PDB file of N, CA, C and O in Angstrom:
ATOM      1  N   MET A  28     203.010 157.123 246.629  1.00  0.00           N
ATOM      2  CA  MET A  28     201.344 157.120 246.873  1.00  0.00           C
ATOM      3  C   MET A  28     200.896 156.620 245.802  1.00  0.00           C
ATOM      4  O   MET A  28     200.052 156.032 245.875  1.00  0.00           O
ATOM      5  N   ALA A  29     201.018 157.353 244.646  1.00  0.00           N
ATOM      6  CA  ALA A  29     200.172 156.534 243.625  1.00  0.00           C
ATOM      7  C   ALA A  29     200.411 155.178 243.361  1.00  0.00           C
ATOM      8  O   ALA A  29     198.995 154.490 242.378  1.00  0.00           O
ATOM      9  N   ASP A  30     201.000 154.657 243.912  1.00  0.00           N
ATOM     10  CA  ASP A  30     201.256 153.531 242.930  1.00  0.00           C
ATOM     11  C   ASP A  30     200.537 152.799 243.871  1.00  0.00           C
ATOM     12  O   ASP A  30     199.638 151.461 243.571  1.00  0.00           O
ATOM     13  N   ASN A  31     200.249 152.402 245.357  1.00  0.00           N
ATOM     14  CA  ASN A  31     199.953 152.143 246.412  1.00  0.00           C
ATOM     15  C   ASN A  31     198.346 152.575 245.832  1.00  0.00           C
ATOM     16  O   ASN A  31     197.510 152.003 246.163  1.00  0.00           O
ATOM     17  N   ASP A  32     197.920 153.226 245.552  1.00  0.00           N
ATOM     18  CA  ASP A  32     196.621 154.104 244.755  1.00  0.00           C
ATOM     19  C   ASP A  32     195.915 153.358 243.746  1.00  0.00           C
ATOM     20  O   ASP A  32     194.983 152.347 244.338  1.00  0.00           O
ATOM     21  N   LYS A  33     196.810 153.136 242.506  1.00  0.00           N
ATOM     22  CA  LYS A  33     197.045 151.278 242.327  1.00  0.00           C
ATOM     23  C   LYS A  33     196.437 150.203 242.775  1.00  0.00           C
ATOM     24  O   LYS A  33     195.995 149.430 241.982  1.00  0.00           O
ATOM     25  N   ILE A  34     197.640 150.220 243.369  1.00  0.00           N
ATOM     26  CA  ILE A  34     197.403 148.643 243.636  1.00  0.00           C
ATOM     27  C   ILE A  34     196.188 148.348 244.375  1.00  0.00           C
ATOM     28  O   ILE A  34     195.631 147.349 243.865  1.00  0.00           O
ATOM     29  N   ASN A  35     195.479 149.623 244.973  1.00  0.00           N
ATOM     30  CA  ASN A  35     193.999 148.958 245.976  1.00  0.00           C
ATOM     31  C   ASN A  35     193.553 149.419 244.821  1.00  0.00           C
ATOM     32  O   ASN A  35     192.687 148.643 245.582  1.00  0.00           O
ATOM     33  N   LYS A  36     193.943 150.088 243.680  1.00  0.00           N
ATOM     34  CA  LYS A  36     192.346 149.336 243.018  1.00  0.00           C
ATOM     35  C   LYS A  36     192.459 147.966 241.870  1.00  0.00           C
ATOM     36  O   LYS A  36     191.177 147.787 242.256  1.00  0.00           O
ATOM     37  N   LEU A  37     193.363 148.019 241.489  1.00  0.00           N
ATOM     38  CA  LEU A  37     193.836 146.858 241.235  1.00  0.00           C
ATOM     39  C   LEU A  37     192.682 145.414 242.204  1.00  0.00           C
ATOM     40  O   LEU A  37     192.819 144.784 241.376  1.00  0.00           O
ATOM     41  N   THR A  38     193.437 145.688 243.479  1.00  0.00           N
ATOM     42  CA  THR A  38     192.874 144.621 244.271  1.00  0.00           C
ATOM     43  C   THR A  38     191.407 145.238 244.363  1.00  0.00           C
ATOM     44  O   THR A  38     190.886 143.915 244.044  1.00  0.00           O
ATOM     45  N   ASP A  39     190.819 145.874 244.553  1.00  0.00           N
ATOM     46  CA  ASP A  39     189.580 146.122 245.069  1.00  0.00           C
ATOM     47  C   ASP A  39     188.411 145.299 243.419  1.00  0.00           C
ATOM     48  O   ASP A  39     188.135 144.056 243.433  1.00  0.00           O
ATOM     49  N   ARG A  40     189.693 145.641 242.597  1.00  0.00           N
ATOM     50  CA  ARG A  40     188.964 145.104 240.634  1.00  0.00           C
ATOM     51  C   ARG A  40     188.904 143.485 240.825  1.00  0.00           C
ATOM     52  O   ARG A  40     188.217 142.509 240.101  1.00  0.00           O
ATOM     53  N   ILE A  41     189.989 143.012 241.793  1.00  0.00           N
ATOM     54  CA  ILE A  41     190.323 141.421 241.551  1.00  0.00           C
ATOM     55  C   ILE A  41     189.138 141.377 242.274  1.00  0.00           C
ATOM     56  O   ILE A  41     188.934 139.991 242.176  1.00  0.00           O
ATOM     57  N   LYS A  42     188.939 141.228 243.111  1.00  0.00           N
ATOM     58  CA  LYS A  42     188.436 141.041 244.478  1.00  0.00           C
ATOM     59  C   LYS A  42     186.650 140.791 244.266  1.00  0.00           C
ATOM     60  O   LYS A  42     185.746 140.184 243.876  1.00  0.00           O
ATOM     61  N   SER A  43     186.314 141.762 243.000  1.00  0.00           N
ATOM     62  CA  SER A  43     184.826 141.914 242.261  1.00  0.00           C
ATOM     63  C   SER A  43     185.001 140.643 241.211  1.00  0.00           C
ATOM     64  O   SER A  43     183.142 140.739 241.102  1.00  0.00           O
ATOM     65  N   ASN A  44     185.573 141.023 240.251  1.00  0.00           N
ATOM     66  CA  ASN A  44     186.074 139.689 239.315  1.00  0.00           C
ATOM     67  C   ASN A  44     185.687 138.501 239.838  1.00  0.00           C
ATOM     68  O   ASN A  44     184.553 138.045 239.481  1.00  0.00           O
ATOM     69  N   LYS A  45     186.598 137.972 241.344  1.00  0.00           N
ATOM     70  CA  LYS A  45     186.201 136.929 242.245  1.00  0.00           C
ATOM     71  C   LYS A  45     184.505 136.917 241.985  1.00  0.00           C
ATOM     72  O   LYS A  45     184.165 135.845 242.200  1.00  0.00           O
ATOM     73  N   VAL A  46     183.765 137.782 242.976  1.00  0.00           N
ATOM     74  CA  VAL A  46     182.852 137.657 243.345  1.00  0.00           C
ATOM     75  C   VAL A  46     181.523 136.857 241.986  1.00  0.00           C
ATOM     76  O   VAL A  46     180.851 136.144 242.057  1.00  0.00           O
ATOM     77  N   LYS A  47     182.501 138.095 241.131  1.00  0.00           N
ATOM     78  CA  LYS A  47     181.425 138.244 239.478  1.00  0.00           C
ATOM     79  C   LYS A  47     181.144 136.423 239.571  1.00  0.00           C
ATOM     80  O   LYS A  47     180.395 135.502 238.855  1.00  0.00           O
ATOM     81  N   LEU A  48     182.540 135.733 239.677  1.00  0.00           N
ATOM     82  CA  LEU A  48     182.909 134.875 238.632  1.00  0.00           C
ATOM     83  C   LEU A  48     182.164 133.559 239.790  1.00  0.00           C
ATOM     84  O   LEU A  48     181.662 132.930 239.318  1.00  0.00           O
ATOM     85  N   GLN A  49     182.202 133.850 240.756  1.00  0.00           N
ATOM     86  CA  GLN A  49     181.242 133.086 241.686  1.00  0.00           C
ATOM     87  C   GLN A  49     179.782 132.743 241.797  1.00  0.00           C
ATOM     88  O   GLN A  49     179.345 131.710 241.202  1.00  0.00           O
ATOM     89  N   GLU A  50     179.373 134.300 240.809  1.00  0.00           N
ATOM     90  CA  GLU A  50     178.126 133.989 241.327  1.00  0.00           C
ATOM     91  C   GLU A  50     177.787 133.672 239.315  1.00  0.00           C
ATOM     92  O   GLU A  50     176.481 133.327 239.570  1.00  0.00           O
ATOM     93  N   GLU A  51     178.616 133.143 238.670  1.00  0.00           N
ATOM     94  CA  GLU A  51     178.248 132.513 236.886  1.00  0.00           C
ATOM     95  C   GLU A  51     178.525 132.205 237.379  1.00  0.00           C
ATOM     96  O   GLU A  51     179.503 131.087 237.470  1.00  0.00           O
ATOM     97  N   ASN A  52     176.967 131.170 236.624  1.00  0.00           N
ATOM     98  CA  ASN A  52     176.849 129.843 236.268  1.00  0.00           C
ATOM     99  C   ASN A  52     176.902 129.376 235.449  1.00  0.00           C
ATOM    100  O   ASN A  52     176.132 130.396 234.773  1.00  0.00           O
ATOM    101  N   GLY A  53     176.818 128.476 234.752  1.00  0.00           N
ATOM    102  CA  GLY A  53     177.124 127.670 233.326  1.00  0.00           C
ATOM    103  C   GLY A  53     177.543 128.452 232.379  1.00  0.00           C
ATOM    104  O   GLY A  53     176.607 128.144 231.089  1.00  0.00           O
ATOM    105  N   ASN A  54     178.055 129.736 232.644  1.00  0.00           N
ATOM    106  CA  ASN A  54     178.251 129.941 231.209  1.00  0.00           C
ATOM    107  C   ASN A  54     180.284 129.874 231.184  1.00  0.00           C
ATOM    108  O   ASN A  54     180.756 130.597 231.891  1.00  0.00           O
ATOM    109  N   PRO A  55     180.111 129.204 231.027  1.00  0.00           N
ATOM    110  CA  PRO A  55     182.174 129.146 231.080  1.00  0.00           C
ATOM    111  C   PRO A  55     182.965 129.912 229.915  1.00  0.00           C
ATOM    112  O   PRO A  55     183.883 130.644 230.442  1.00  0.00           O
ATOM    113  N   LYS A  56     182.430 130.553 229.090  1.00  0.00           N
ATOM    114  CA  LYS A  56     183.040 131.421 228.272  1.00  0.00           C
ATOM    115  C   LYS A  56     183.315 132.842 228.928  1.00  0.00           C
ATOM    116  O   LYS A  56     184.158 133.530 228.978  1.00  0.00           O
ATOM    117  N   ASN A  57     181.671 132.991 229.829  1.00  0.00           N
ATOM    118  CA  ASN A  57     182.442 134.001 230.645  1.00  0.00           C
ATOM    119  C   ASN A  57     183.236 134.009 232.156  1.00  0.00           C
ATOM    120  O   ASN A  57     183.576 135.242 232.533  1.00  0.00           O
ATOM    121  N   GLN A  58     182.939 132.565 232.448  1.00  0.00           N
ATOM    122  CA  GLN A  58     183.605 132.499 232.959  1.00  0.00           C
ATOM    123  C   GLN A  58     185.780 132.431 233.060  1.00  0.00           C
ATOM    124  O   GLN A  58     186.692 133.405 233.650  1.00  0.00           O
ATOM    125  N   GLN A  59     185.991 131.801 231.983  1.00  0.00           N
ATOM    126  CA  GLN A  59     187.011 131.850 231.553  1.00  0.00           C
ATOM    127  C   GLN A  59     187.570 133.856 231.239  1.00  0.00           C
ATOM    128  O   GLN A  59     188.950 134.189 231.293  1.00  0.00           O
ATOM    129  N   ILE A  60     186.737 134.854 230.681  1.00  0.00           N
ATOM    130  CA  ILE A  60     186.957 135.407 231.166  1.00  0.00           C
ATOM    131  C   ILE A  60     187.381 136.298 232.521  1.00  0.00           C
ATOM    132  O   ILE A  60     188.314 136.718 232.078  1.00  0.00           O
ATOM    133  N   LEU A  61     186.598 135.929 232.595  1.00  0.00           N
ATOM    134  CA  LEU A  61     186.477 136.785 234.463  1.00  0.00           C
ATOM    135  C   LEU A  61     187.767 136.294 234.665  1.00  0.00           C
ATOM    136  O   LEU A  61     188.699 137.076 235.576  1.00  0.00           O
ATOM    137  N   ARG A  62     188.541 134.867 234.545  1.00  0.00           N
ATOM    138  CA  ARG A  62     189.337 134.124 235.668  1.00  0.00           C
ATOM    139  C   ARG A  62     190.361 134.858 234.489  1.00  0.00           C
ATOM    140  O   ARG A  62     191.858 135.577 235.348  1.00  0.00           O
ATOM    141  N   LEU A  63     190.956 135.130 233.727  1.00  0.00           N
ATOM    142  CA  LEU A  63     192.091 135.804 232.248  1.00  0.00           C
ATOM    143  C   LEU A  63     192.021 137.845 232.969  1.00  0.00           C
ATOM    144  O   LEU A  63     192.781 137.810 233.551  1.00  0.00           O
ATOM    145  N   LYS A  64     190.737 138.380 233.098  1.00  0.00           N
ATOM    146  CA  LYS A  64     190.582 139.509 234.697  1.00  0.00           C
ATOM    147  C   LYS A  64     190.844 139.645 235.168  1.00  0.00           C
ATOM    148  O   LYS A  64     192.131 140.314 235.240  1.00  0.00           O
ATOM    149  N   ILE A  65     191.031 138.241 236.040  1.00  0.00           N
ATOM    150  CA  ILE A  65     191.549 138.241 237.569  1.00  0.00           C
ATOM    151  C   ILE A  65     192.766 137.959 237.316  1.00  0.00           C
ATOM    152  O   ILE A  65     194.450 138.678 237.886  1.00  0.00           O
ATOM    153  N   GLN A  66     193.689 137.152 236.533  1.00  0.00           N
ATOM    154  CA  GLN A  66     195.239 137.037 236.212  1.00  0.00           C
ATOM    155  C   GLN A  66     195.728 138.412 235.545  1.00  0.00           C
ATOM    156  O   GLN A  66     197.349 138.576 236.030  1.00  0.00           O
ATOM    157  N   ILE A  67     195.351 139.287 234.905  1.00  0.00           N
ATOM    158  CA  ILE A  67     195.934 140.040 234.620  1.00  0.00           C
ATOM    159  C   ILE A  67     195.861 141.004 235.388  1.00  0.00           C
ATOM    160  O   ILE A  67     196.824 141.481 235.052  1.00  0.00           O
ATOM    161  N   ASP A  68     194.844 141.964 236.301  1.00  0.00           N
ATOM    162  CA  ASP A  68     195.189 142.694 237.073  1.00  0.00           C
ATOM    163  C   ASP A  68     196.130 142.246 238.397  1.00  0.00           C
ATOM    164  O   ASP A  68     196.494 142.989 238.825  1.00  0.00           O
ATOM    165  N   GLU A  69     196.674 140.978 238.743  1.00  0.00           N
ATOM    166  CA  GLU A  69     196.801 140.167 239.608  1.00  0.00           C
ATOM    167  C   GLU A  69     198.782 140.717 239.020  1.00  0.00           C
ATOM    168  O   GLU A  69     199.749 140.597 239.336  1.00  0.00           O
ATOM    169  N   LEU A  70     198.817 139.959 237.571  1.00  0.00           N
ATOM    170  CA  LEU A  70     199.990 140.550 237.163  1.00  0.00           C
ATOM    171  C   LEU A  70     200.557 142.223 237.137  1.00  0.00           C
ATOM    172  O   LEU A  70     201.334 142.437 237.367  1.00  0.00           O
ATOM    173  N   GLN A  71     199.960 142.576 237.403  1.00  0.00           N
ATOM    174  CA  GLN A  71     199.757 144.539 237.088  1.00  0.00           C
ATOM    175  C   GLN A  71     200.270 144.621 238.571  1.00  0.00           C
ATOM    176  O   GLN A  71     200.417 145.597 238.649  1.00  0.00           O
ATOM    177  N   VAL A  72     199.210 144.628 239.513  1.00  0.00           N
ATOM    178  CA  VAL A  72     199.681 144.103 240.956  1.00  0.00           C
ATOM    179  C   VAL A  72     201.614 144.344 241.518  1.00  0.00           C
ATOM    180  O   VAL A  72     202.136 144.966 241.558  1.00  0.00           O
ATOM    181  N   LYS A  73     202.301 142.568 240.287  1.00  0.00           N
ATOM    182  CA  LYS A  73     203.089 142.133 240.549  1.00  0.00           C
ATOM    183  C   LYS A  73     203.639 143.464 240.016  1.00  0.00           C
ATOM    184  O   LYS A  73     205.265 143.554 240.647  1.00  0.00           O
ATOM    185  N   ILE A  74     203.551 144.206 238.486  1.00  0.00           N
ATOM    186  CA  ILE A  74     203.506 144.688 238.180  1.00  0.00           C
ATOM    187  C   ILE A  74     204.450 146.330 239.182  1.00  0.00           C
ATOM    188  O   ILE A  74     205.671 146.821 238.955  1.00  0.00           O
ATOM    189  N   GLU A  75     203.178 146.381 239.262  1.00  0.00           N
ATOM    190  CA  GLU A  75     203.622 148.559 240.437  1.00  0.00           C
ATOM    191  C   GLU A  75     204.540 147.905 241.634  1.00  0.00           C
ATOM    192  O   GLU A  75     205.008 148.363 242.193  1.00  0.00           O
ATOM    193  N   ARG A  76     204.537 146.761 241.857  1.00  0.00           N
ATOM    194  CA  ARG A  76     204.797 146.229 242.986  1.00  0.00           C
ATOM    195  C   ARG A  76     207.072 146.469 242.766  1.00  0.00           C
ATOM    196  O   ARG A  76     207.644 146.447 243.402  1.00  0.00           O
ATOM    197  N   LEU A  77     206.996 145.958 241.684  1.00  0.00           N
ATOM    198  CA  LEU A  77     208.292 145.793 241.017  1.00  0.00           C
ATOM    199  C   LEU A  77     209.251 147.123 240.717  1.00  0.00           C
ATOM    200  O   LEU A  77     210.079 147.425 240.982  1.00  0.00           O
ATOM    201  N   LYS A  78     208.114 147.997 240.516  1.00  0.00           N
ATOM    202  CA  LYS A  78     208.742 149.438 239.781  1.00  0.00           C
ATOM    203  C   LYS A  78     209.362 149.845 240.970  1.00  0.00           C
ATOM    204  O   LYS A  78     208.433 150.515 242.453  1.00  0.00           O
TER     205      LYS A  78
END
C-alpha cells in the first residue's frame, strides 16, 4: 500500500508542476526546471510500478 501512496504523491506533484509550468510565462529557465522536475517524477512513478 505504501507504493500506491508514493505513486499518488508523485502524480499530485506532477499535476502541480504542470499547472505551474502553464502559469510560468517568459522565464525559460524556470520552465526548463519545471519540465525536468515533471520528467523526474514521471520516471519515479514508473520505477515504483516496476517494483
